[in-house]
PDB file of C-alpha atoms in Angstrom:
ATOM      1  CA  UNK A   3       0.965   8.903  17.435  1.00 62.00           C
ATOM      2  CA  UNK A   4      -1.572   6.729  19.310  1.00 73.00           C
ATOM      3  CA  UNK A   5      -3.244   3.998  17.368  1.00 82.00           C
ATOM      4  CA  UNK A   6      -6.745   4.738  15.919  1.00 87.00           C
ATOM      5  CA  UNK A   7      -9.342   2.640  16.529  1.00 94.00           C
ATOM      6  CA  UNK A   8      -9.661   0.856  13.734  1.00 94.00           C
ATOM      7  CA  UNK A   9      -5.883   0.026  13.670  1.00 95.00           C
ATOM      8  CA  UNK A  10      -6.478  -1.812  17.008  1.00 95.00           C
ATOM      9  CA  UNK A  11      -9.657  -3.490  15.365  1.00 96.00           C
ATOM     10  CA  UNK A  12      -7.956  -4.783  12.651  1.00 97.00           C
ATOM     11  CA  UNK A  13      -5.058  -5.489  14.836  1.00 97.00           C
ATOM     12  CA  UNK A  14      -2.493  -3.132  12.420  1.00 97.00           C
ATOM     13  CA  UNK A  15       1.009  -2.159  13.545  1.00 97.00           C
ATOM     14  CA  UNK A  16       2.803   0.810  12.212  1.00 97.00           C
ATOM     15  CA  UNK A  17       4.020   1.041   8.779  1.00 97.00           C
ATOM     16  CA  UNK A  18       7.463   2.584   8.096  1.00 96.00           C
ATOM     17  CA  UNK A  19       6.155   4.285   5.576  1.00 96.00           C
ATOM     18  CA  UNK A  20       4.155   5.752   8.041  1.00 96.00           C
ATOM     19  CA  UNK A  21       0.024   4.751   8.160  1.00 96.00           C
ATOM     20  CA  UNK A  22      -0.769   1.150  10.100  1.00 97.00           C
ATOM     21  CA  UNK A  23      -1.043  -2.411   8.504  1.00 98.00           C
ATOM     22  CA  UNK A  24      -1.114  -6.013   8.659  1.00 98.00           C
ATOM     23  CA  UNK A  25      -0.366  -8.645   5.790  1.00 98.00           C
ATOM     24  CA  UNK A  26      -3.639 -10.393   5.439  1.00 98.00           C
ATOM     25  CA  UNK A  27      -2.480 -12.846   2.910  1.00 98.00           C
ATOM     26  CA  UNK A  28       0.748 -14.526   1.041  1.00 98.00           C
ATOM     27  CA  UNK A  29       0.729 -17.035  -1.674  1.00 98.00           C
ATOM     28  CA  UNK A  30       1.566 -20.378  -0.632  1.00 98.00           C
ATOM     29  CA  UNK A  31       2.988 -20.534  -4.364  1.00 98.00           C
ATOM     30  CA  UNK A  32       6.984 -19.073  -4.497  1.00 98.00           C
ATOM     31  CA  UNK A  33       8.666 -17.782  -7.671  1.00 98.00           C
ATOM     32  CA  UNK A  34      12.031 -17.136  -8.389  1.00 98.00           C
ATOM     33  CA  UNK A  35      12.717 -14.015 -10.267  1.00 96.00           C
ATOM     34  CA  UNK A  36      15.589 -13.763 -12.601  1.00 96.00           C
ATOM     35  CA  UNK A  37      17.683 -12.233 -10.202  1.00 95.00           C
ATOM     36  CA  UNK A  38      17.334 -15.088  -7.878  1.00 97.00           C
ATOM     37  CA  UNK A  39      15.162 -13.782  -5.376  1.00 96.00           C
ATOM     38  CA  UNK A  40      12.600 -15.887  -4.011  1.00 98.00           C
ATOM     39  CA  UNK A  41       8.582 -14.476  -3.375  1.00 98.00           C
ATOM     40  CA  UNK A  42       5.673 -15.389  -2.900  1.00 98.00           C
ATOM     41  CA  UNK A  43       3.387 -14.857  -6.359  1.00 98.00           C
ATOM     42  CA  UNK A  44       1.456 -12.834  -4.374  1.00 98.00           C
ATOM     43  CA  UNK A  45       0.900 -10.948  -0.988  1.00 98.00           C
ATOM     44  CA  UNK A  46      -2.070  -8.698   0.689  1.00 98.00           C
ATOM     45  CA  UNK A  47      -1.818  -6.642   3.168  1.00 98.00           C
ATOM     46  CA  UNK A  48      -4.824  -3.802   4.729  1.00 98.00           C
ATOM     47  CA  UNK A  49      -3.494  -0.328   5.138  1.00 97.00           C
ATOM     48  CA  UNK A  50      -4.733   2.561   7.366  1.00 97.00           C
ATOM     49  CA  UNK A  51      -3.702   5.945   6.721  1.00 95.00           C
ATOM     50  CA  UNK A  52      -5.334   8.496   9.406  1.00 95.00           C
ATOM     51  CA  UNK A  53      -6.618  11.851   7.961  1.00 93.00           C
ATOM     52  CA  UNK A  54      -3.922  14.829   8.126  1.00 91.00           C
ATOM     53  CA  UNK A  55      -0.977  12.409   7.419  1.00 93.00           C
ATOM     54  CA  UNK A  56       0.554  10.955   4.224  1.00 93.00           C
ATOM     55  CA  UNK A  57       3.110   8.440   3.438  1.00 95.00           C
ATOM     56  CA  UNK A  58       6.953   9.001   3.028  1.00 96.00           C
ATOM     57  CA  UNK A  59       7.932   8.916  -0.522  1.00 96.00           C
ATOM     58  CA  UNK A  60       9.028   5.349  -1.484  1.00 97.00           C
ATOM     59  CA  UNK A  61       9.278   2.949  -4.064  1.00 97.00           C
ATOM     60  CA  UNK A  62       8.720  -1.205  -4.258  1.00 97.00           C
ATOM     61  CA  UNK A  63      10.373  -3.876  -6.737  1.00 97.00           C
ATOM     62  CA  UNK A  64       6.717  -5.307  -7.626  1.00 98.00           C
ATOM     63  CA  UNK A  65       3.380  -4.159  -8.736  1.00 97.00           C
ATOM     64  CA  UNK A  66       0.904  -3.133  -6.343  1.00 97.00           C
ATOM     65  CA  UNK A  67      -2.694  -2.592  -7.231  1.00 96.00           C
ATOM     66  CA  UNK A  68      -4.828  -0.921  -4.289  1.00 94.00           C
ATOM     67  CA  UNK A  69      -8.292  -1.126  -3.303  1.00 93.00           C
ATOM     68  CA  UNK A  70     -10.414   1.443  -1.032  1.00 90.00           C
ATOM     69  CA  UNK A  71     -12.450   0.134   1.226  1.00 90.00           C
ATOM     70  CA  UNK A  72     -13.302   3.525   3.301  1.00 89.00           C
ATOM     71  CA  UNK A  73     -12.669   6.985   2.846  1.00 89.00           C
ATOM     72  CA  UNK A  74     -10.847   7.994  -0.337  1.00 87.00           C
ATOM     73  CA  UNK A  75      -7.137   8.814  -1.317  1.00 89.00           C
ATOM     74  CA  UNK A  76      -4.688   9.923  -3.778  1.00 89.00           C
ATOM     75  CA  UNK A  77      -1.865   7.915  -4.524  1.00 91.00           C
ATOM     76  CA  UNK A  78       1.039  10.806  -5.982  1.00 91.00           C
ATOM     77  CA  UNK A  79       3.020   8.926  -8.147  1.00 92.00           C
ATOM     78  CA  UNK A  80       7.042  10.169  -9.349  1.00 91.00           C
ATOM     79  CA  UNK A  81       8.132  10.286 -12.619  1.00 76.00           C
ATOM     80  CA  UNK A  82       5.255  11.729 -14.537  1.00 72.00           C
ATOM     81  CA  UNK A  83       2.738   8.985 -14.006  1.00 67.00           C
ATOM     82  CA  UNK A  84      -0.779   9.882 -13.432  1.00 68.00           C
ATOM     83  CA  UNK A  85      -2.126  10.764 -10.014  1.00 76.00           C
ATOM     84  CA  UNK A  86      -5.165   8.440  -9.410  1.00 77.00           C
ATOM     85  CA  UNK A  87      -7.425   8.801  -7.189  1.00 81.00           C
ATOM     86  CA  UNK A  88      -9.132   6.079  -5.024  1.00 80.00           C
ATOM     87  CA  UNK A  89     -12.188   5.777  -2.858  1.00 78.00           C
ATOM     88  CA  UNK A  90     -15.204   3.741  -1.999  1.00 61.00           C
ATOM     89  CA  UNK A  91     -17.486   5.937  -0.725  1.00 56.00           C
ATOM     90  CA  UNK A  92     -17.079   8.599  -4.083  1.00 51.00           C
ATOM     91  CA  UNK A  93     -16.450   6.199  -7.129  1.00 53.00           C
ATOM     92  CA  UNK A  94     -19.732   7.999  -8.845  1.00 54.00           C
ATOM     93  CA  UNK A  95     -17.733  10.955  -8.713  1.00 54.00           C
ATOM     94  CA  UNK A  96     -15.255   9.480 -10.842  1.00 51.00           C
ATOM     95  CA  UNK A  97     -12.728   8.014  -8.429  1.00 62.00           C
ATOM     96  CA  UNK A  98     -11.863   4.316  -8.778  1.00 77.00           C
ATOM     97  CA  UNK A  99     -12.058   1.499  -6.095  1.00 83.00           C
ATOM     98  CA  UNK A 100      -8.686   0.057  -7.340  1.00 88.00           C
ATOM     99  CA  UNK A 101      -5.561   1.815  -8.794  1.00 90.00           C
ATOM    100  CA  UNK A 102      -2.388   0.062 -10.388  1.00 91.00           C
ATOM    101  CA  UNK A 103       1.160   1.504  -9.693  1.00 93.00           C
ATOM    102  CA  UNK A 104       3.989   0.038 -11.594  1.00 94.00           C
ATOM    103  CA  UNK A 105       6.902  -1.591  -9.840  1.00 96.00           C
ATOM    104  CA  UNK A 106       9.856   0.765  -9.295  1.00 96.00           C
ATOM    105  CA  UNK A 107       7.709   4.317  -9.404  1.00 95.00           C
ATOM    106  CA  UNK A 108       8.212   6.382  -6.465  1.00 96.00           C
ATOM    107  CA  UNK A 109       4.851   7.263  -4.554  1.00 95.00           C
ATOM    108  CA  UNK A 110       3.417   8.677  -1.760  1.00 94.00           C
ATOM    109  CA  UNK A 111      -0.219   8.183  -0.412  1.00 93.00           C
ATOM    110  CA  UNK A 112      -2.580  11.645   0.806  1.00 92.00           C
ATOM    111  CA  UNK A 113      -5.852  10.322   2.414  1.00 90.00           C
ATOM    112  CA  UNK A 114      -8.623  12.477   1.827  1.00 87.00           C
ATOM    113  CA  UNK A 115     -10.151  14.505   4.220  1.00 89.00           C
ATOM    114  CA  UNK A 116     -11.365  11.145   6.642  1.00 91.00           C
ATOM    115  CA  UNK A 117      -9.560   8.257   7.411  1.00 93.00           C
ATOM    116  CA  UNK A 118      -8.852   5.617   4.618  1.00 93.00           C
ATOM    117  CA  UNK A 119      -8.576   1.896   4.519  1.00 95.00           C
ATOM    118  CA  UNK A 120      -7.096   0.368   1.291  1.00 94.00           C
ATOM    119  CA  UNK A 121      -5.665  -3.218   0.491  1.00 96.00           C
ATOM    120  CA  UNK A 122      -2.902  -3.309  -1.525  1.00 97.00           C
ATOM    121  CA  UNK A 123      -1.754  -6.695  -3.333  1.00 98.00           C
ATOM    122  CA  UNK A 124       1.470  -6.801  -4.340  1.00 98.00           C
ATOM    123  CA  UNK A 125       2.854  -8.914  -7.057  1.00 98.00           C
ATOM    124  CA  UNK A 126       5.702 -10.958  -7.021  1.00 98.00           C
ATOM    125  CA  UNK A 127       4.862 -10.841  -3.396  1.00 98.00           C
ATOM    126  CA  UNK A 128       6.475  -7.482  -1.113  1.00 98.00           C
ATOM    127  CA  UNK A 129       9.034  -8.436   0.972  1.00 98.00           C
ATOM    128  CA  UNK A 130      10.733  -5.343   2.980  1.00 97.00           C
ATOM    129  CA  UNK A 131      14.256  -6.369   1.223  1.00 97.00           C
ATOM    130  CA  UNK A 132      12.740  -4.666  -1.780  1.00 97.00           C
ATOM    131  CA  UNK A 133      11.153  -1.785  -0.335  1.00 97.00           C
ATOM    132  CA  UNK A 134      13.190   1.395  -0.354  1.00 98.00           C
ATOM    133  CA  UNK A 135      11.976   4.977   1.443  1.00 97.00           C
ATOM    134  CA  UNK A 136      13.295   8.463  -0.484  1.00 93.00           C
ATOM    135  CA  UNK A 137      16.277   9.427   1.503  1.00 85.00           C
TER     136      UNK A 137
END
């Protein structure tokens, strides 16, 4: 798929997940979990999901909490959790500019019906070691 504009704008690469991002931000701050992995406390990344496409199913050891910048999107979560939905441009329609998904859920993402732009922050900090797409 070519890169969309605003990928090249924002200078994002292509996500295995599918989508295009770019970390944005890690913590200068490490923490050791009780496993003994090492992360950052924190990392940021933007992510670009044209319309017409949605993520693969996946899962990540950490919390992520997401915030829409443009268009809107629905973040499917396994497992029973709730669906929420996020968007900038519709959040007096009753979707929310951020959304929370627990470490360890599987999810997908569905933009809406226009391209979306979201930043998700991801605590302990992502690392693709811990990242895991549904076989």
């Amino acid at each position: 798929m070519p890169q969309p504009s605003l990928a090249r704008a924002l200078d994002l690469a292509p996500h295995p997940e599918g989508g295009w991002y770019r970390q944005t931000w890690r913590s200068p701050v490490d923490v050791t979990l009780p496993d003994g992995r090492v992360r950052p406390t924190a990392t940021l990344i933007y992510f670009l999901l044209p319309a017409g496409e949605s993520s693969a199913w996946h899962k990540v050891a950490s919390d992520e909490l997401w915030m829409a910048h443009t268009g809107a999107v629905t973040l499917e979560l396994g497992g029973g959790g709730a669906t929420p939905e996020l968007g900038s441009s519709t959040v007096v329609d009753a979707d929310h500019p951020q959304a929370h998904v627990p470490a360890g859920v599987w999810q997908r993402t569905v933009p809406g019906d226009a391209d979306a732009l979201v930043s998700c922050l991801v605590s302990p900090g992502f690392d693709f070691d811990d990242f895991e797409l549904e076989p």
